[in-house]
Amino acid sequence: MGIFSPGFTGRPRKASEDLPPGQYLTKDFPVLSAGPTPRITNDQWEFTLTTETGEKRKWNWKALQALPIETINTDLHCVTRWSKLGTTWRGVSIDALLADVDTSAQFAMALCYGGYTTNLPLTELLDGKAWIAFEYDGSPLHAEHGGPARLLVPHLYLWKSAKWIAGLRLMDRDAPGFWENLGYHNHGDPWLEQRYSEA
Amino acid sequence: MAVTWQIATVVSIRRETATARTIVLRIPTWRGHIAGQHLDVRLTADDGYTAVRSYSIASSYDAATSDAHDVELTIEQIEDGEVSPYLVTHLSVGDSVEVRGPIGGWFVWRPQQTEPIQLIAGGSGIAPIMAMVRASTALVAEGAIAPLRLLYSVRSPATAIFAEELRGLDARNLVEVTMVYTRGGPEGWPRRIGRVDAADIVVACWPPDASPTCYVCGPTAFVESAAGLLVEAGHLPDLIRTERFGSV
Ligand SMILES: Cc1cc2nc3c(=O)[nH]c(=O)nc-3n(C[C@H](O)[C@H](O)[C@H](O)COP(=O)(O)OP(=O)(O)OC[C@H]3O[C@@H](n4cnc5c(N)ncnc54)[C@H](O)[C@@H]3O)c2cc1C
């Protein structure tokens, strides 16, 4: 955290929050994907960051593990209406990956093994709001849940937390990803119930 | 550098209208910006709660003459807003805020652009548009590019930001300004009072066959409407760039 803003109070904050509108609680971890599950080994896995000018940076499994690893306790909300509370993950924050990257881009496209894509404003990926996660509930992340590594953006519907993540492409202009092209909401905030695009 | 937060200091403040101020920020590490880009501003309450909002940079940057560390934000106070009232009524010279930027590579005007430029602003949407106007005047003055055309929609003369500066530039033929008043005009105002309509687009803007690049900025509904009118008038969607400020 940086500096305080003397005299700034902000909106009143709720002490306890319940589920986002239209969600129900589940104890198991449903699997939803647009196609078959890609099988990628840790050795094959590679993450590529491409800036808006086309500059590329790559991390293999070892390089990823050498970055600061965080434990993430978070709730998950799927657009298909299940929510799962208090899940535990380990991963590397997107802030850590972007720390030395020079960019003025506002948007990012997540690119995945298997061809899946999803778009996000870059601000939704920064400030400790998103990670490349590779451990779930104390075990390596299973392939059906996106292993070896997935994007984790838990404050948005889970389709934004792209499984089998292979890279991020930074963009000056927003462009829809896979589900966003198929009628799902461009942003996907569960608290605003942004499930489907209005158009 | 754009992704790291920096602590900026308020070095001066100018009142623009009853509800808008310009805040001049000094930023420690700053390598200039392109007209149209914005900053993210972050406020932190004493319990650690933070709020982040985007604000366009209204000043222009010229590597040769600008003080590289100063940028100007022009902020309109939104009633019941969380952040803008703090910036417009509370923040004082010497205070600090956190900023990140410059951000944005699409809603920008670069001095290399030689095509005609159409600007359309609603309310505080004038901020990034003003950066483009200011960045272009030297090139217009030396005849390198045609004067930018600006259609500026405000509620009334009293709410028009940068009115005097724009009048001065218009008088010197450095920008061609057409004002649209939605609630009430100045004494003896000859034009219709009301929102930007199809006729304004035809009368005040570059015609489609001049292939201008169009920049439309303001509250979201204003941008939707004005950009739609441009398309209906025959402007190519690919040449229309928009910046939506927020809900209303
Ligand atoms: C890229 C970008 C650049 C921007 N540049 C500027 C700028 O240069 N100057 C500037 O004044 N603002 C600018 N904005 C808008 C700014 O980011 C805030 O949205 C605005 O100051 C309101 O914030 P708030 O916290 O005061 O209000 P909030 O607490 O966020 O909202 C309070 C209420 O006001 C409504 N509201 C939010 N934004 C607006 C709006 N623009 N007009 C009318 N009602 C609104 C909300 O729906 C809500 O009901 C920009 C926005 C973007 C996305």
Short mmCIF file of C-alpha atoms and ligand atoms in Angstrom, two decimals:
data_model
loop_
_atom_site.label_atom_id
_atom_site.label_comp_id
_atom_site.label_asym_id
_atom_site.label_seq_id
_atom_site.Cartn_x
_atom_site.Cartn_y
_atom_site.Cartn_z
CA MET A 1 0.00 0.00 0.00
CA GLY A 2 1.14 3.50 -0.71
CA ILE A 3 0.06 6.67 1.08
CA PHE A 4 -3.14 7.62 2.88
CA SER A 5 -5.42 10.34 1.58
CA PRO A 6 -6.25 12.45 4.65
CA GLY A 7 -9.96 13.19 4.82
CA PHE A 8 -10.92 10.48 2.32
CA THR A 9 -13.44 8.04 3.77
CA GLY A 10 -14.94 6.37 0.71
CA ARG A 11 -18.32 4.69 0.50
CA PRO A 12 -19.69 2.92 3.57
CA ARG A 13 -18.50 -0.68 3.50
CA LYS A 14 -20.61 -3.70 4.42
CA ALA A 15 -19.36 -5.80 7.34
CA SER A 16 -20.49 -9.12 5.86
CA GLU A 17 -21.21 -9.88 2.25
CA ASP A 18 -23.23 -12.83 1.07
CA LEU A 19 -23.40 -14.42 -2.34
CA PRO A 20 -23.61 -12.33 -5.51
CA PRO A 21 -27.14 -12.08 -6.96
CA GLY A 22 -28.46 -15.26 -8.56
CA GLN A 23 -25.69 -17.54 -7.24
CA TYR A 24 -26.01 -20.70 -5.11
CA LEU A 25 -23.46 -22.31 -2.87
CA THR A 26 -21.70 -25.53 -3.85
CA LYS A 27 -19.18 -27.63 -1.94
CA ASP A 28 -17.70 -29.48 -4.94
CA PHE A 29 -15.81 -27.99 -7.87
CA PRO A 30 -17.73 -28.33 -11.13
CA VAL A 31 -15.75 -28.48 -14.39
CA LEU A 32 -16.83 -26.34 -17.33
CA SER A 33 -14.81 -25.93 -20.50
CA ALA A 34 -15.55 -25.13 -24.09
CA GLY A 35 -13.74 -28.21 -25.42
CA PRO A 36 -11.60 -31.17 -24.51
CA THR A 37 -9.03 -30.78 -21.72
CA PRO A 38 -5.53 -30.11 -23.09
CA ARG A 39 -2.81 -32.21 -21.43
CA ILE A 40 0.29 -30.09 -20.87
CA THR A 41 3.24 -31.20 -18.73
CA ASN A 42 5.16 -28.76 -16.55
CA ASP A 43 8.15 -29.21 -18.88
CA GLN A 44 6.11 -28.28 -21.94
CA TRP A 45 4.43 -25.33 -20.25
CA GLU A 46 5.57 -21.85 -21.17
CA PHE A 47 4.05 -18.43 -20.52
CA THR A 48 4.51 -15.62 -23.07
CA LEU A 49 3.77 -11.98 -22.38
CA THR A 50 3.40 -9.88 -25.54
CA THR A 51 3.21 -6.10 -25.19
CA GLU A 52 1.21 -3.82 -27.48
CA THR A 53 4.40 -3.11 -29.41
CA GLY A 54 5.01 -6.81 -30.02
CA GLU A 55 7.79 -7.21 -27.49
CA LYS A 56 7.79 -10.69 -25.93
CA ARG A 57 8.88 -12.04 -22.55
CA LYS A 58 8.76 -15.74 -21.71
CA TRP A 59 8.75 -17.74 -18.49
CA ASN A 60 9.08 -21.51 -18.32
CA TRP A 61 7.97 -23.55 -15.31
CA LYS A 62 11.22 -23.01 -13.42
CA ALA A 63 11.25 -19.26 -14.06
CA LEU A 64 7.66 -18.97 -12.88
CA GLN A 65 8.43 -20.82 -9.65
CA ALA A 66 11.38 -18.48 -9.05
CA LEU A 67 9.01 -15.49 -8.77
CA PRO A 68 7.39 -14.59 -5.43
CA ILE A 69 4.67 -17.18 -4.75
CA GLU A 70 1.54 -16.09 -2.92
CA THR A 71 -1.21 -18.00 -1.16
CA ILE A 72 -4.64 -16.85 -2.25
CA ASN A 73 -7.80 -17.44 -0.23
CA THR A 74 -10.80 -16.55 -2.29
CA ASP A 75 -14.39 -17.22 -3.31
CA LEU A 76 -15.21 -18.41 -6.83
CA HIS A 77 -18.30 -17.45 -8.80
CA CYS A 78 -19.23 -19.24 -12.03
CA VAL A 79 -21.64 -17.72 -14.54
CA THR A 80 -23.52 -21.03 -14.49
CA ARG A 81 -24.61 -19.88 -11.00
CA TRP A 82 -22.52 -21.88 -8.59
CA SER A 83 -20.27 -20.20 -6.06
CA LYS A 84 -17.63 -21.86 -3.95
CA LEU A 85 -16.39 -20.05 -0.87
CA GLY A 86 -13.02 -20.08 0.85
CA THR A 87 -10.87 -21.83 -1.75
CA THR A 88 -7.09 -21.82 -1.38
CA TRP A 89 -4.62 -21.43 -4.23
CA ARG A 90 -0.93 -20.76 -4.73
CA GLY A 91 0.42 -18.75 -7.58
CA VAL A 92 2.34 -15.75 -8.87
CA SER A 93 0.66 -12.37 -9.12
CA ILE A 94 0.32 -10.69 -12.50
CA ASP A 95 1.94 -7.65 -10.83
CA ALA A 96 5.11 -9.74 -10.43
CA LEU A 97 5.08 -10.75 -14.10
CA LEU A 98 4.51 -7.17 -15.26
CA ALA A 99 6.84 -5.51 -12.77
CA ASP A 100 9.54 -4.59 -15.31
CA VAL A 101 7.32 -4.35 -18.35
CA ASP A 102 6.93 -0.99 -20.05
CA THR A 103 3.38 -0.65 -21.33
CA SER A 104 0.60 1.88 -21.74
CA ALA A 105 -1.92 -0.77 -22.83
CA GLN A 106 -5.37 -0.78 -21.23
CA PHE A 107 -6.48 -4.28 -22.15
CA ALA A 108 -5.19 -7.81 -22.16
CA MET A 109 -6.16 -10.98 -23.96
CA ALA A 110 -5.49 -14.22 -22.10
CA LEU A 111 -4.30 -16.90 -24.53
CA CYS A 112 -4.52 -20.59 -23.69
CA TYR A 113 -3.38 -24.04 -24.73
CA GLY A 114 -6.34 -25.38 -26.69
CA GLY A 115 -7.11 -22.00 -28.22
CA TYR A 116 -9.37 -20.49 -25.55
CA THR A 117 -9.17 -16.71 -25.13
CA THR A 118 -10.70 -14.16 -22.78
CA ASN A 119 -10.27 -10.38 -22.60
CA LEU A 120 -9.83 -8.19 -19.54
CA PRO A 121 -9.03 -4.56 -18.79
CA LEU A 122 -5.43 -4.53 -17.59
CA THR A 123 -6.48 -2.83 -14.34
CA GLU A 124 -8.51 -5.95 -13.43
CA LEU A 125 -5.29 -7.96 -13.52
CA LEU A 126 -3.17 -5.64 -11.37
CA ASP A 127 -2.92 -4.62 -7.72
CA GLY A 128 -3.13 -8.12 -6.28
CA LYS A 129 -6.37 -8.99 -8.07
CA ALA A 130 -5.07 -11.74 -10.40
CA TRP A 131 -2.54 -14.56 -10.48
CA ILE A 132 -1.09 -17.38 -12.50
CA ALA A 133 -2.17 -20.21 -10.17
CA PHE A 134 -0.70 -23.71 -10.18
CA GLU A 135 -1.80 -25.18 -6.85
CA TYR A 136 -5.32 -25.76 -5.59
CA ASP A 137 -6.18 -26.91 -2.07
CA GLY A 138 -2.59 -28.02 -1.40
CA SER A 139 -2.10 -30.08 -4.58
CA PRO A 140 -0.84 -29.36 -8.08
CA LEU A 141 -3.71 -28.02 -10.16
CA HIS A 142 -5.48 -30.86 -12.04
CA ALA A 143 -5.71 -30.58 -15.80
CA GLU A 144 -9.52 -30.44 -15.78
CA HIS A 145 -9.30 -27.36 -13.56
CA GLY A 146 -6.72 -25.74 -15.80
CA GLY A 147 -3.42 -27.32 -14.77
CA PRO A 148 -0.57 -27.04 -14.97
CA ALA A 149 -1.43 -23.34 -14.57
CA ARG A 150 -4.45 -21.12 -15.00
CA LEU A 151 -5.23 -17.46 -14.73
CA LEU A 152 -7.07 -16.71 -11.49
CA VAL A 153 -9.16 -13.52 -11.45
CA PRO A 154 -11.59 -14.40 -8.68
CA HIS A 155 -13.43 -11.07 -8.51
CA LEU A 156 -14.87 -11.76 -11.98
CA TYR A 157 -16.95 -14.72 -13.20
CA LEU A 158 -14.77 -17.79 -13.54
CA TRP A 159 -14.68 -17.85 -17.35
CA LYS A 160 -12.26 -14.91 -17.07
CA SER A 161 -9.91 -17.17 -15.03
CA ALA A 162 -8.65 -18.86 -18.18
CA LYS A 163 -7.52 -22.47 -17.76
CA TRP A 164 -4.28 -23.80 -19.34
CA ILE A 165 -2.94 -20.28 -19.58
CA ALA A 166 -0.21 -19.84 -22.18
CA GLY A 167 0.17 -16.08 -22.24
CA LEU A 168 -1.18 -12.56 -22.08
CA ARG A 169 -1.29 -10.22 -25.03
CA LEU A 170 -1.46 -6.54 -24.02
CA MET A 171 -3.67 -4.43 -26.28
CA ASP A 172 -4.46 -0.76 -26.82
CA ARG A 173 -7.96 -1.66 -27.96
CA ASP A 174 -10.33 -4.03 -26.29
CA ALA A 175 -11.43 -7.05 -28.31
CA PRO A 176 -13.76 -9.87 -27.29
CA GLY A 177 -12.44 -13.29 -26.33
CA PHE A 178 -14.09 -16.66 -26.83
CA TRP A 179 -17.19 -16.42 -24.61
CA GLU A 180 -17.37 -12.67 -25.00
CA ASN A 181 -17.85 -13.32 -28.74
CA LEU A 182 -20.64 -15.75 -27.95
CA GLY A 183 -22.91 -13.42 -26.05
CA TYR A 184 -21.32 -13.42 -22.63
CA HIS A 185 -20.70 -10.11 -20.92
CA ASN A 186 -17.51 -8.27 -21.83
CA HIS A 187 -16.62 -7.56 -18.19
CA GLY A 188 -18.27 -10.27 -16.05
CA ASP A 189 -18.61 -8.78 -12.55
CA PRO A 190 -20.66 -11.27 -10.48
CA TRP A 191 -21.80 -8.59 -8.01
CA LEU A 192 -23.33 -6.63 -10.89
CA GLU A 193 -24.60 -9.89 -12.40
CA GLN A 194 -22.87 -9.16 -15.71
CA ARG A 195 -23.62 -12.58 -17.21
CA TYR A 196 -24.60 -11.82 -20.80
CA SER A 197 -24.01 -8.92 -23.13
CA GLU A 198 -27.00 -6.64 -23.50
CA ALA A 199 -26.74 -6.31 -27.26
CA MET B 1 6.47 2.20 -16.06
CA ALA B 2 2.77 2.51 -16.59
CA VAL B 3 1.85 -0.26 -14.17
CA THR B 4 3.64 1.08 -11.10
CA TRP B 5 2.00 3.53 -8.69
CA GLN B 6 3.84 6.74 -7.96
CA ILE B 7 3.23 9.48 -5.45
CA ALA B 8 2.33 12.74 -7.15
CA THR B 9 2.25 16.12 -5.42
CA VAL B 10 -0.31 18.82 -6.13
CA VAL B 11 1.68 21.88 -7.20
CA SER B 12 -1.20 24.15 -8.16
CA ILE B 13 -4.95 24.22 -8.61
CA ARG B 14 -7.14 26.29 -10.93
CA ARG B 15 -10.89 26.71 -10.64
CA GLU B 16 -12.52 26.16 -14.07
CA THR B 17 -16.27 26.33 -13.31
CA ALA B 18 -18.42 26.14 -10.18
CA THR B 19 -18.02 22.36 -10.22
CA ALA B 20 -14.71 21.71 -11.98
CA ARG B 21 -11.05 22.28 -11.15
CA THR B 22 -7.75 21.68 -12.83
CA ILE B 23 -5.15 20.02 -10.62
CA VAL B 24 -1.50 20.26 -11.59
CA LEU B 25 0.41 17.20 -10.42
CA ARG B 26 4.16 16.78 -10.20
CA ILE B 27 5.11 13.17 -10.82
CA PRO B 28 8.60 11.97 -9.89
CA THR B 29 9.22 9.60 -12.80
CA TRP B 30 7.52 10.86 -15.91
CA ARG B 31 8.65 10.68 -19.50
CA GLY B 32 5.83 12.62 -21.07
CA HIS B 33 2.56 11.50 -22.58
CA ILE B 34 0.56 11.51 -25.80
CA ALA B 35 -2.52 13.75 -26.08
CA GLY B 36 -5.57 11.69 -25.08
CA GLN B 37 -3.92 9.41 -22.53
CA HIS B 38 -5.11 9.19 -18.93
CA LEU B 39 -3.89 8.52 -15.42
CA ASP B 40 -5.34 6.28 -12.77
CA VAL B 41 -5.67 8.07 -9.43
CA ARG B 42 -5.83 6.07 -6.21
CA LEU B 43 -7.13 7.32 -2.86
CA THR B 44 -6.64 5.38 0.38
CA ALA B 45 -8.83 5.80 3.49
CA ASP B 46 -7.31 5.41 6.94
CA ASP B 47 -8.63 1.84 7.23
CA GLY B 48 -6.75 0.90 4.06
CA TYR B 49 -9.79 1.01 1.76
CA THR B 50 -8.82 2.26 -1.69
CA ALA B 51 -10.72 3.77 -4.61
CA VAL B 52 -9.27 4.14 -8.10
CA ARG B 53 -10.63 6.32 -10.92
CA SER B 54 -9.28 7.30 -14.32
CA TYR B 55 -8.67 10.93 -15.28
CA SER B 56 -7.57 12.18 -18.66
CA ILE B 57 -4.52 14.36 -18.94
CA ALA B 58 -5.70 17.75 -20.17
CA SER B 59 -2.26 19.29 -20.65
CA SER B 60 -0.15 18.61 -23.70
CA TYR B 61 3.42 17.49 -23.60
CA ASP B 62 6.21 18.77 -25.76
CA ALA B 63 9.60 17.21 -25.14
CA ALA B 64 11.31 20.48 -26.11
CA THR B 65 9.43 22.89 -23.88
CA SER B 66 7.32 21.09 -21.28
CA ASP B 67 8.30 20.53 -17.71
CA ALA B 68 8.39 16.77 -17.98
CA HIS B 69 7.12 16.22 -14.47
CA ASP B 70 3.92 18.23 -14.46
CA VAL B 71 0.58 17.00 -15.78
CA GLU B 72 -2.84 18.60 -15.47
CA LEU B 73 -6.08 16.80 -14.70
CA THR B 74 -9.41 18.58 -15.09
CA ILE B 75 -12.08 17.07 -12.92
CA GLU B 76 -15.80 17.66 -12.79
CA GLN B 77 -17.46 16.96 -9.47
CA ILE B 78 -20.12 14.25 -9.69
CA GLU B 79 -22.77 14.68 -7.01
CA ASP B 80 -22.69 11.69 -4.63
CA GLY B 81 -19.44 10.58 -6.24
CA GLU B 82 -16.89 8.76 -4.15
CA VAL B 83 -13.70 10.21 -5.62
CA SER B 84 -14.43 13.34 -7.67
CA PRO B 85 -15.79 15.46 -4.75
CA TYR B 86 -12.57 14.73 -2.85
CA LEU B 87 -10.46 15.86 -5.80
CA VAL B 88 -12.58 18.93 -6.55
CA THR B 89 -13.28 20.22 -3.03
CA HIS B 90 -10.81 18.63 -0.61
CA LEU B 91 -7.40 18.22 -2.23
CA SER B 92 -5.05 21.19 -1.67
CA VAL B 93 -1.70 22.36 -2.95
CA GLY B 94 1.05 20.31 -1.27
CA ASP B 95 -1.16 17.22 -0.85
CA SER B 96 -0.21 13.91 -2.44
CA VAL B 97 -2.17 11.27 -4.36
CA GLU B 98 -1.08 8.06 -5.98
CA VAL B 99 -1.11 7.89 -9.76
CA ARG B 100 -0.34 5.34 -12.44
CA GLY B 101 0.18 6.04 -16.11
CA PRO B 102 0.18 7.30 -18.76
CA ILE B 103 -2.42 4.80 -19.94
CA GLY B 104 -4.05 4.37 -23.34
CA GLY B 105 -2.79 4.00 -26.88
CA TRP B 106 -6.02 4.18 -28.87
CA PHE B 107 -7.81 7.39 -27.91
CA VAL B 108 -4.74 9.46 -28.71
CA TRP B 109 -3.71 12.07 -31.24
CA ARG B 110 -0.11 12.03 -32.39
CA PRO B 111 1.59 15.02 -34.05
CA GLN B 112 2.50 12.78 -37.01
CA GLN B 113 -1.20 12.60 -37.94
CA THR B 114 -1.84 14.90 -40.88
CA GLU B 115 -5.48 14.02 -41.69
CA PRO B 116 -8.37 16.34 -40.69
CA ILE B 117 -9.38 15.94 -37.07
CA GLN B 118 -12.92 16.15 -35.70
CA LEU B 119 -13.28 16.45 -31.94
CA ILE B 120 -16.60 16.01 -30.12
CA ALA B 121 -16.76 16.56 -26.37
CA GLY B 122 -19.55 16.47 -23.81
CA GLY B 123 -19.04 18.12 -20.41
CA SER B 124 -15.81 17.02 -18.72
CA GLY B 125 -15.08 14.94 -21.84
CA ILE B 126 -13.29 18.09 -22.97
CA ALA B 127 -10.25 17.10 -20.86
CA PRO B 128 -8.42 14.73 -23.27
CA ILE B 129 -9.82 16.70 -26.23
CA MET B 130 -8.18 19.84 -24.83
CA ALA B 131 -4.87 17.98 -24.67
CA MET B 132 -5.26 17.31 -28.42
CA VAL B 133 -6.17 20.93 -29.14
CA ARG B 134 -3.19 22.19 -27.13
CA ALA B 135 -0.83 19.67 -28.71
CA SER B 136 -1.86 20.68 -32.23
CA THR B 137 -1.84 24.50 -32.12
CA ALA B 138 1.85 24.91 -32.99
CA LEU B 139 1.45 22.68 -36.06
CA VAL B 140 -1.74 24.52 -37.09
CA ALA B 141 -0.02 27.90 -36.64
CA GLU B 142 2.82 26.91 -38.98
CA GLY B 143 0.30 25.59 -41.52
CA ALA B 144 1.40 21.97 -41.26
CA ILE B 145 -2.15 20.74 -40.52
CA ALA B 146 -5.65 22.12 -40.85
CA PRO B 147 -7.24 23.56 -37.70
CA LEU B 148 -8.92 20.87 -35.63
CA ARG B 149 -12.71 21.17 -35.48
CA LEU B 150 -14.40 20.88 -32.12
CA LEU B 151 -18.06 20.36 -31.29
CA TYR B 152 -18.45 20.97 -27.56
CA SER B 153 -21.69 20.22 -25.77
CA VAL B 154 -22.36 21.69 -22.31
CA ARG B 155 -25.42 22.44 -20.24
CA SER B 156 -24.93 26.21 -20.17
CA PRO B 157 -22.17 28.80 -20.69
CA ALA B 158 -21.31 28.69 -16.96
CA THR B 159 -20.52 24.97 -17.11
CA ALA B 160 -18.22 25.20 -20.15
CA ILE B 161 -14.67 24.28 -19.13
CA PHE B 162 -11.78 26.07 -20.91
CA ALA B 163 -14.32 28.44 -22.54
CA GLU B 164 -12.01 31.43 -22.58
CA GLU B 165 -8.96 29.53 -23.84
CA LEU B 166 -11.08 27.95 -26.59
CA ARG B 167 -12.53 31.34 -27.61
CA GLY B 168 -8.99 32.72 -27.88
CA LEU B 169 -7.74 29.82 -29.99
CA ASP B 170 -10.85 29.99 -32.18
CA ALA B 171 -10.32 33.73 -32.72
CA ARG B 172 -6.77 33.01 -33.90
CA ASN B 173 -8.07 30.25 -36.22
CA LEU B 174 -6.08 27.61 -34.36
CA VAL B 175 -9.17 25.51 -33.72
CA GLU B 176 -12.75 25.82 -35.02
CA VAL B 177 -15.13 25.63 -32.10
CA THR B 178 -18.88 25.08 -32.26
CA MET B 179 -20.68 25.20 -28.93
CA VAL B 180 -23.87 23.27 -28.24
CA TYR B 181 -25.92 24.26 -25.17
CA THR B 182 -28.37 21.68 -23.89
CA ARG B 183 -30.20 23.74 -21.22
CA GLY B 184 -29.58 27.41 -21.88
CA GLY B 185 -27.37 29.52 -24.13
CA PRO B 186 -25.75 32.93 -23.77
CA GLU B 187 -27.80 36.10 -24.32
CA GLY B 188 -29.01 36.19 -27.91
CA TRP B 189 -27.63 32.75 -28.79
CA PRO B 190 -28.77 32.18 -32.38
CA ARG B 191 -28.67 28.38 -32.39
CA ARG B 192 -31.06 25.79 -31.10
CA ILE B 193 -30.85 24.81 -27.40
CA GLY B 194 -30.69 21.03 -27.06
CA ARG B 195 -28.54 17.95 -27.43
CA VAL B 196 -26.16 17.38 -30.33
CA ASP B 197 -28.26 16.24 -33.28
CA ALA B 198 -27.79 15.18 -36.90
CA ALA B 199 -27.87 18.79 -38.12
CA ASP B 200 -25.00 19.77 -35.78
CA ILE B 201 -22.92 16.95 -37.22
CA VAL B 202 -23.55 18.16 -40.78
CA VAL B 203 -23.07 21.86 -40.08
CA ALA B 204 -20.17 21.86 -37.61
CA CYS B 205 -18.10 18.78 -38.46
CA TRP B 206 -15.76 17.81 -41.27
CA PRO B 207 -17.77 16.06 -43.99
CA PRO B 208 -17.29 12.29 -44.32
CA ASP B 209 -15.51 12.65 -47.68
CA ALA B 210 -12.70 14.56 -45.93
CA SER B 211 -12.11 11.29 -44.03
CA PRO B 212 -11.44 12.94 -40.68
CA THR B 213 -10.39 10.91 -37.69
CA CYS B 214 -13.11 11.59 -35.10
CA TYR B 215 -12.55 11.62 -31.35
CA VAL B 216 -15.66 11.50 -29.17
CA CYS B 217 -15.42 11.83 -25.40
CA GLY B 218 -17.77 12.39 -22.50
CA PRO B 219 -20.40 10.62 -20.42
CA THR B 220 -21.20 7.21 -21.88
CA ALA B 221 -24.68 8.11 -23.16
CA PHE B 222 -23.32 11.23 -24.86
CA VAL B 223 -20.60 9.22 -26.59
CA GLU B 224 -23.07 6.54 -27.71
CA SER B 225 -25.35 9.16 -29.21
CA ALA B 226 -22.68 11.34 -30.86
CA ALA B 227 -20.73 8.40 -32.30
CA GLY B 228 -24.01 6.99 -33.65
CA LEU B 229 -24.80 10.30 -35.34
CA LEU B 230 -21.35 10.32 -36.97
CA VAL B 231 -21.95 6.84 -38.41
CA GLU B 232 -25.42 7.84 -39.64
CA ALA B 233 -23.86 10.89 -41.29
CA GLY B 234 -21.58 8.60 -43.29
CA HIS B 235 -18.38 8.58 -41.22
CA LEU B 236 -16.59 5.23 -41.23
CA PRO B 237 -16.75 3.46 -37.86
CA ASP B 238 -13.03 2.65 -38.21
CA LEU B 239 -12.24 6.36 -38.10
CA ILE B 240 -14.24 7.08 -34.94
CA ARG B 241 -12.43 6.74 -31.63
CA THR B 242 -14.32 7.03 -28.39
CA GLU B 243 -13.61 7.47 -24.70
CA ARG B 244 -16.51 6.78 -22.33
CA PHE B 245 -16.24 8.47 -18.96
CA GLY B 246 -18.97 6.74 -17.05
CA SER B 247 -22.53 5.82 -16.46
CA VAL B 248 -24.73 8.77 -17.25
C1 LIG C 1 -10.55 6.85 -19.41
C2 LIG C 1 -11.34 7.77 -18.51
C3 LIG C 1 -10.96 9.09 -18.40
C4 LIG C 1 -11.69 9.94 -17.56
N1 LIG C 1 -11.32 11.25 -17.50
C5 LIG C 1 -12.00 12.10 -16.73
C6 LIG C 1 -11.66 13.50 -16.69
O1 LIG C 1 -10.70 13.94 -17.33
N2 LIG C 1 -12.39 14.32 -15.90
C7 LIG C 1 -13.46 13.86 -15.16
O2 LIG C 1 -14.08 14.66 -14.46
N3 LIG C 1 -13.81 12.56 -15.19
C8 LIG C 1 -13.12 11.66 -15.95
N4 LIG C 1 -13.49 10.34 -15.98
C9 LIG C 1 -14.56 9.88 -15.07
C10 LIG C 1 -13.94 9.51 -13.72
O3 LIG C 1 -13.10 8.39 -13.87
C11 LIG C 1 -14.98 9.12 -12.66
O4 LIG C 1 -15.85 8.14 -13.17
C12 LIG C 1 -15.80 10.30 -12.19
O5 LIG C 1 -14.95 11.29 -11.63
C13 LIG C 1 -16.82 9.85 -11.14
O6 LIG C 1 -16.13 9.24 -10.06
P1 LIG C 1 -16.71 9.33 -8.59
O7 LIG C 1 -15.93 8.42 -7.72
O8 LIG C 1 -16.80 10.76 -8.15
O9 LIG C 1 -18.20 8.82 -8.74
P2 LIG C 1 -18.71 7.34 -8.45
O10 LIG C 1 -18.75 7.17 -6.96
O11 LIG C 1 -17.91 6.39 -9.23
O12 LIG C 1 -20.16 7.45 -9.04
C14 LIG C 1 -21.17 8.22 -8.40
C15 LIG C 1 -22.41 8.30 -9.26
O13 LIG C 1 -22.14 9.07 -10.43
C16 LIG C 1 -22.34 8.31 -11.60
N5 LIG C 1 -21.26 8.66 -12.53
C17 LIG C 1 -20.03 8.10 -12.60
N6 LIG C 1 -19.29 8.69 -13.56
C18 LIG C 1 -20.06 9.67 -14.08
C19 LIG C 1 -19.86 10.63 -15.10
N7 LIG C 1 -18.70 10.73 -15.80
N8 LIG C 1 -20.87 11.49 -15.39
C20 LIG C 1 -22.03 11.43 -14.70
N9 LIG C 1 -22.28 10.52 -13.73
C21 LIG C 1 -21.32 9.66 -13.42
C22 LIG C 1 -22.28 6.88 -11.16
O14 LIG C 1 -23.07 6.04 -11.97
C23 LIG C 1 -22.85 6.94 -9.77
O15 LIG C 1 -24.26 6.93 -9.80
C24 LIG C 1 -12.80 9.47 -16.82
C25 LIG C 1 -13.17 8.14 -16.95
C26 LIG C 1 -12.46 7.28 -17.78
C27 LIG C 1 -12.91 5.87 -17.90
#
